[in-house]
Amino acid sequence: MTSLVIRRWPVDDPISGGFRELYTNIRGTYEHRGLDFRSPKGRPCREIADGIATVHRPGDGWGDASFGLCVVTDHVGTGLYSIKSHLHEV
């Protein structure tokens, strides 16, 4: 596995949820494994690094649909991926 070079943030908005923060929902408490950004509806979102992007919609069999409309990017060769979730459109 190689490291991922983040070339840019996905949006120019503030971080609203940090890596390793504890979150609680109806399933219990869990450690957050990413960064959340609070962006207004319709704000364009960029890829953070090179990779292969796939669009997923609720009910398509990927995940548990909690991310809503999302784009999952496999940063090939790194063993890492990024998710742009709760999107309005793609």
PDB file of N, CA, C and O in Angstrom, residues 15-57:
ATOM      1  N   ILE A  15     -14.729  22.503   7.827  1.00  0.00           N
ATOM      2  CA  ILE A  15     -14.873  21.132   8.315  1.00  0.00           C
ATOM      3  C   ILE A  15     -15.887  21.153   9.457  1.00  0.00           C
ATOM      4  O   ILE A  15     -15.799  21.969  10.359  1.00  0.00           O
ATOM      5  N   SER A  16     -16.863  20.251   9.378  1.00  0.00           N
ATOM      6  CA  SER A  16     -17.910  20.217  10.401  1.00  0.00           C
ATOM      7  C   SER A  16     -17.879  18.939  11.241  1.00  0.00           C
ATOM      8  O   SER A  16     -18.609  18.828  12.214  1.00  0.00           O
ATOM      9  N   GLY A  17     -17.051  17.984  10.870  1.00  0.00           N
ATOM     10  CA  GLY A  17     -16.912  16.751  11.632  1.00  0.00           C
ATOM     11  C   GLY A  17     -15.515  16.206  11.434  1.00  0.00           C
ATOM     12  O   GLY A  17     -15.058  16.076  10.298  1.00  0.00           O
ATOM     13  N   GLY A  18     -14.824  15.927  12.523  1.00  0.00           N
ATOM     14  CA  GLY A  18     -13.423  15.555  12.434  1.00  0.00           C
ATOM     15  C   GLY A  18     -13.138  14.075  12.518  1.00  0.00           C
ATOM     16  O   GLY A  18     -13.938  13.285  13.028  1.00  0.00           O
ATOM     17  N   PHE A  19     -11.978  13.708  12.038  1.00  0.00           N
ATOM     18  CA  PHE A  19     -11.485  12.343  12.073  1.00  0.00           C
ATOM     19  C   PHE A  19     -11.330  11.901  13.524  1.00  0.00           C
ATOM     20  O   PHE A  19     -10.795  12.630  14.350  1.00  0.00           O
ATOM     21  N   ARG A  20     -11.815  10.721  13.842  1.00  0.00           N
ATOM     22  CA  ARG A  20     -11.735  10.083  15.157  1.00  0.00           C
ATOM     23  C   ARG A  20     -12.651  10.691  16.219  1.00  0.00           C
ATOM     24  O   ARG A  20     -12.579  10.319  17.377  1.00  0.00           O
ATOM     25  N   GLU A  21     -13.526  11.638  15.842  1.00  0.00           N
ATOM     26  CA  GLU A  21     -14.518  12.125  16.795  1.00  0.00           C
ATOM     27  C   GLU A  21     -15.496  11.002  17.086  1.00  0.00           C
ATOM     28  O   GLU A  21     -15.734  10.139  16.245  1.00  0.00           O
ATOM     29  N   LEU A  22     -16.085  11.014  18.268  1.00  0.00           N
ATOM     30  CA  LEU A  22     -17.086  10.010  18.610  1.00  0.00           C
ATOM     31  C   LEU A  22     -18.465  10.527  18.233  1.00  0.00           C
ATOM     32  O   LEU A  22     -18.832  11.653  18.563  1.00  0.00           O
ATOM     33  N   TYR A  23     -19.208   9.705  17.512  1.00  0.00           N
ATOM     34  CA  TYR A  23     -20.567  10.017  17.081  1.00  0.00           C
ATOM     35  C   TYR A  23     -21.501   8.979  17.686  1.00  0.00           C
ATOM     36  O   TYR A  23     -21.131   7.828  17.872  1.00  0.00           O
ATOM     37  N   THR A  24     -22.731   9.386  17.950  1.00  0.00           N
ATOM     38  CA  THR A  24     -23.743   8.465  18.444  1.00  0.00           C
ATOM     39  C   THR A  24     -24.975   8.567  17.562  1.00  0.00           C
ATOM     40  O   THR A  24     -25.420   9.665  17.218  1.00  0.00           O
ATOM     41  N   ASN A  25     -25.494   7.406  17.159  1.00  0.00           N
ATOM     42  CA  ASN A  25     -26.738   7.351  16.410  1.00  0.00           C
ATOM     43  C   ASN A  25     -27.576   6.207  16.969  1.00  0.00           C
ATOM     44  O   ASN A  25     -27.258   5.667  18.024  1.00  0.00           O
ATOM     45  N   ILE A  26     -28.619   5.807  16.266  1.00  0.00           N
ATOM     46  CA  ILE A  26     -29.508   4.763  16.782  1.00  0.00           C
ATOM     47  C   ILE A  26     -28.819   3.408  16.908  1.00  0.00           C
ATOM     48  O   ILE A  26     -29.284   2.544  17.634  1.00  0.00           O
ATOM     49  N   ARG A  27     -27.689   3.225  16.241  1.00  0.00           N
ATOM     50  CA  ARG A  27     -26.957   1.960  16.318  1.00  0.00           C
ATOM     51  C   ARG A  27     -25.904   1.952  17.428  1.00  0.00           C
ATOM     52  O   ARG A  27     -25.256   0.955  17.660  1.00  0.00           O
ATOM     53  N   GLY A  28     -25.686   3.097  18.046  1.00  0.00           N
ATOM     54  CA  GLY A  28     -24.699   3.172  19.117  1.00  0.00           C
ATOM     55  C   GLY A  28     -23.657   4.244  18.857  1.00  0.00           C
ATOM     56  O   GLY A  28     -23.837   5.126  18.028  1.00  0.00           O
ATOM     57  N   THR A  29     -22.536   4.149  19.564  1.00  0.00           N
ATOM     58  CA  THR A  29     -21.447   5.115  19.430  1.00  0.00           C
ATOM     59  C   THR A  29     -20.363   4.524  18.541  1.00  0.00           C
ATOM     60  O   THR A  29     -20.057   3.347  18.628  1.00  0.00           O
ATOM     61  N   TYR A  30     -19.809   5.357  17.673  1.00  0.00           N
ATOM     62  CA  TYR A  30     -18.750   4.901  16.779  1.00  0.00           C
ATOM     63  C   TYR A  30     -17.722   6.003  16.565  1.00  0.00           C
ATOM     64  O   TYR A  30     -17.997   7.180  16.786  1.00  0.00           O
ATOM     65  N   GLU A  31     -16.537   5.605  16.160  1.00  0.00           N
ATOM     66  CA  GLU A  31     -15.461   6.544  15.871  1.00  0.00           C
ATOM     67  C   GLU A  31     -15.536   6.956  14.406  1.00  0.00           C
ATOM     68  O   GLU A  31     -15.525   6.111  13.522  1.00  0.00           O
ATOM     69  N   HIS A  32     -15.628   8.245  14.167  1.00  0.00           N
ATOM     70  CA  HIS A  32     -15.729   8.777  12.807  1.00  0.00           C
ATOM     71  C   HIS A  32     -14.425   8.529  12.065  1.00  0.00           C
ATOM     72  O   HIS A  32     -13.349   8.764  12.601  1.00  0.00           O
ATOM     73  N   ARG A  33     -14.509   8.052  10.828  1.00  0.00           N
ATOM     74  CA  ARG A  33     -13.312   7.677  10.075  1.00  0.00           C
ATOM     75  C   ARG A  33     -13.075   8.587   8.879  1.00  0.00           C
ATOM     76  O   ARG A  33     -12.582   8.141   7.840  1.00  0.00           O
ATOM     77  N   GLY A  34     -13.432   9.840   8.990  1.00  0.00           N
ATOM     78  CA  GLY A  34     -13.222  10.768   7.882  1.00  0.00           C
ATOM     79  C   GLY A  34     -13.408  12.201   8.331  1.00  0.00           C
ATOM     80  O   GLY A  34     -13.449  12.501   9.523  1.00  0.00           O
ATOM     81  N   LEU A  35     -13.516  13.083   7.362  1.00  0.00           N
ATOM     82  CA  LEU A  35     -13.796  14.499   7.604  1.00  0.00           C
ATOM     83  C   LEU A  35     -15.118  14.843   6.957  1.00  0.00           C
ATOM     84  O   LEU A  35     -15.408  14.387   5.844  1.00  0.00           O
ATOM     85  N   ASP A  36     -15.931  15.624   7.628  1.00  0.00           N
ATOM     86  CA  ASP A  36     -17.179  16.126   7.055  1.00  0.00           C
ATOM     87  C   ASP A  36     -17.010  17.615   6.777  1.00  0.00           C
ATOM     88  O   ASP A  36     -16.358  18.327   7.545  1.00  0.00           O
ATOM     89  N   PHE A  37     -17.614  18.058   5.688  1.00  0.00           N
ATOM     90  CA  PHE A  37     -17.622  19.474   5.324  1.00  0.00           C
ATOM     91  C   PHE A  37     -19.072  19.921   5.227  1.00  0.00           C
ATOM     92  O   PHE A  37     -19.902  19.221   4.664  1.00  0.00           O
ATOM     93  N   ARG A  38     -19.375  21.089   5.769  1.00  0.00           N
ATOM     94  CA  ARG A  38     -20.727  21.632   5.683  1.00  0.00           C
ATOM     95  C   ARG A  38     -20.768  22.572   4.478  1.00  0.00           C
ATOM     96  O   ARG A  38     -20.154  23.635   4.485  1.00  0.00           O
ATOM     97  N   SER A  39     -21.510  22.138   3.461  1.00  0.00           N
ATOM     98  CA  SER A  39     -21.613  22.921   2.231  1.00  0.00           C
ATOM     99  C   SER A  39     -23.069  23.187   1.896  1.00  0.00           C
ATOM    100  O   SER A  39     -23.925  22.327   2.137  1.00  0.00           O
ATOM    101  N   PRO A  40     -23.358  24.346   1.317  1.00  0.00           N
ATOM    102  CA  PRO A  40     -24.734  24.626   0.922  1.00  0.00           C
ATOM    103  C   PRO A  40     -25.153  23.752  -0.267  1.00  0.00           C
ATOM    104  O   PRO A  40     -24.322  23.306  -1.053  1.00  0.00           O
ATOM    105  N   LYS A  41     -26.449  23.516  -0.350  1.00  0.00           N
ATOM    106  CA  LYS A  41     -27.011  22.730  -1.446  1.00  0.00           C
ATOM    107  C   LYS A  41     -26.587  23.332  -2.778  1.00  0.00           C
ATOM    108  O   LYS A  41     -26.634  24.552  -2.966  1.00  0.00           O
ATOM    109  N   GLY A  42     -26.131  22.476  -3.688  1.00  0.00           N
ATOM    110  CA  GLY A  42     -25.747  22.914  -5.027  1.00  0.00           C
ATOM    111  C   GLY A  42     -24.280  23.287  -5.176  1.00  0.00           C
ATOM    112  O   GLY A  42     -23.813  23.560  -6.281  1.00  0.00           O
ATOM    113  N   ARG A  43     -23.518  23.289  -4.080  1.00  0.00           N
ATOM    114  CA  ARG A  43     -22.094  23.625  -4.152  1.00  0.00           C
ATOM    115  C   ARG A  43     -21.348  22.502  -4.881  1.00  0.00           C
ATOM    116  O   ARG A  43     -21.485  21.340  -4.535  1.00  0.00           O
ATOM    117  N   PRO A  44     -20.544  22.809  -5.912  1.00  0.00           N
ATOM    118  CA  PRO A  44     -19.765  21.773  -6.608  1.00  0.00           C
ATOM    119  C   PRO A  44     -18.760  21.104  -5.659  1.00  0.00           C
ATOM    120  O   PRO A  44     -18.264  21.716  -4.726  1.00  0.00           O
ATOM    121  N   CYS A  45     -18.486  19.837  -5.921  1.00  0.00           N
ATOM    122  CA  CYS A  45     -17.572  19.043  -5.107  1.00  0.00           C
ATOM    123  C   CYS A  45     -16.497  18.455  -6.020  1.00  0.00           C
ATOM    124  O   CYS A  45     -16.801  17.965  -7.099  1.00  0.00           O
ATOM    125  N   ARG A  46     -15.240  18.516  -5.583  1.00  0.00           N
ATOM    126  CA  ARG A  46     -14.110  18.036  -6.385  1.00  0.00           C
ATOM    127  C   ARG A  46     -13.571  16.720  -5.834  1.00  0.00           C
ATOM    128  O   ARG A  46     -13.729  16.420  -4.653  1.00  0.00           O
ATOM    129  N   GLU A  47     -12.861  15.979  -6.679  1.00  0.00           N
ATOM    130  CA  GLU A  47     -12.111  14.816  -6.205  1.00  0.00           C
ATOM    131  C   GLU A  47     -10.885  15.319  -5.457  1.00  0.00           C
ATOM    132  O   GLU A  47     -10.302  16.342  -5.824  1.00  0.00           O
ATOM    133  N   ILE A  48     -10.467  14.595  -4.429  1.00  0.00           N
ATOM    134  CA  ILE A  48      -9.313  15.025  -3.652  1.00  0.00           C
ATOM    135  C   ILE A  48      -8.002  14.521  -4.238  1.00  0.00           C
ATOM    136  O   ILE A  48      -6.941  15.050  -3.955  1.00  0.00           O
ATOM    137  N   ALA A  49      -8.087  13.468  -5.061  1.00  0.00           N
ATOM    138  CA  ALA A  49      -6.894  12.872  -5.672  1.00  0.00           C
ATOM    139  C   ALA A  49      -7.352  11.984  -6.826  1.00  0.00           C
ATOM    140  O   ALA A  49      -8.542  11.717  -6.983  1.00  0.00           O
ATOM    141  N   ASP A  50      -6.403  11.527  -7.628  1.00  0.00           N
ATOM    142  CA  ASP A  50      -6.727  10.664  -8.755  1.00  0.00           C
ATOM    143  C   ASP A  50      -7.358   9.360  -8.287  1.00  0.00           C
ATOM    144  O   ASP A  50      -7.078   8.882  -7.183  1.00  0.00           O
ATOM    145  N   GLY A  51      -8.202   8.780  -9.128  1.00  0.00           N
ATOM    146  CA  GLY A  51      -8.820   7.503  -8.802  1.00  0.00           C
ATOM    147  C   GLY A  51      -9.959   7.189  -9.749  1.00  0.00           C
ATOM    148  O   GLY A  51     -10.207   7.898 -10.716  1.00  0.00           O
ATOM    149  N   ILE A  52     -10.662   6.105  -9.451  1.00  0.00           N
ATOM    150  CA  ILE A  52     -11.805   5.671 -10.241  1.00  0.00           C
ATOM    151  C   ILE A  52     -13.059   5.919  -9.412  1.00  0.00           C
ATOM    152  O   ILE A  52     -13.224   5.353  -8.327  1.00  0.00           O
ATOM    153  N   ALA A  53     -13.939   6.776  -9.938  1.00  0.00           N
ATOM    154  CA  ALA A  53     -15.147   7.178  -9.213  1.00  0.00           C
ATOM    155  C   ALA A  53     -16.355   6.383  -9.677  1.00  0.00           C
ATOM    156  O   ALA A  53     -16.524   6.124 -10.864  1.00  0.00           O
ATOM    157  N   THR A  54     -17.206   6.012  -8.705  1.00  0.00           N
ATOM    158  CA  THR A  54     -18.448   5.297  -8.979  1.00  0.00           C
ATOM    159  C   THR A  54     -19.580   5.981  -8.232  1.00  0.00           C
ATOM    160  O   THR A  54     -19.456   6.269  -7.040  1.00  0.00           O
ATOM    161  N   VAL A  55     -20.687   6.237  -8.948  1.00  0.00           N
ATOM    162  CA  VAL A  55     -21.873   6.844  -8.328  1.00  0.00           C
ATOM    163  C   VAL A  55     -22.720   5.742  -7.703  1.00  0.00           C
ATOM    164  O   VAL A  55     -22.946   4.696  -8.315  1.00  0.00           O
ATOM    165  N   HIS A  56     -23.194   5.982  -6.476  1.00  0.00           N
ATOM    166  CA  HIS A  56     -24.095   5.055  -5.796  1.00  0.00           C
ATOM    167  C   HIS A  56     -25.334   5.813  -5.338  1.00  0.00           C
ATOM    168  O   HIS A  56     -25.234   6.933  -4.852  1.00  0.00           O
ATOM    169  N   ARG A  57     -26.473   5.164  -5.519  1.00  0.00           N
ATOM    170  CA  ARG A  57     -27.751   5.731  -5.104  1.00  0.00           C
ATOM    171  C   ARG A  57     -28.363   4.840  -4.030  1.00  0.00           C
ATOM    172  O   ARG A  57     -28.126   3.637  -4.024  1.00  0.00           O
TER     173      ARG A  57
END
